[in-house]
Phi, psi and omega in degrees: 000308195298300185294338181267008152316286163321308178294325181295323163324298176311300185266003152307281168333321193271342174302323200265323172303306246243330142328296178301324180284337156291302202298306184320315176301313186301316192271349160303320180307295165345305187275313177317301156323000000 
């Protein structure tokens, strides 16, 4: 029980890295223009 907690966390967390990191990309996108 205790790893799939963790595991859910985990990919919470890379869910939340991998949003910013989009957003991030958008706004590099942004400035080029």
């Amino acid at each position: 029980m205790k790893y799939i907690s963790l595991l859910l966390f985990i990919l919470l967390l890379c869910g939340c890295k991998q949003q910013e990191l989009l957003n991030h990309l958008d706004q590099q996108q942004a400035n080029d223009v």
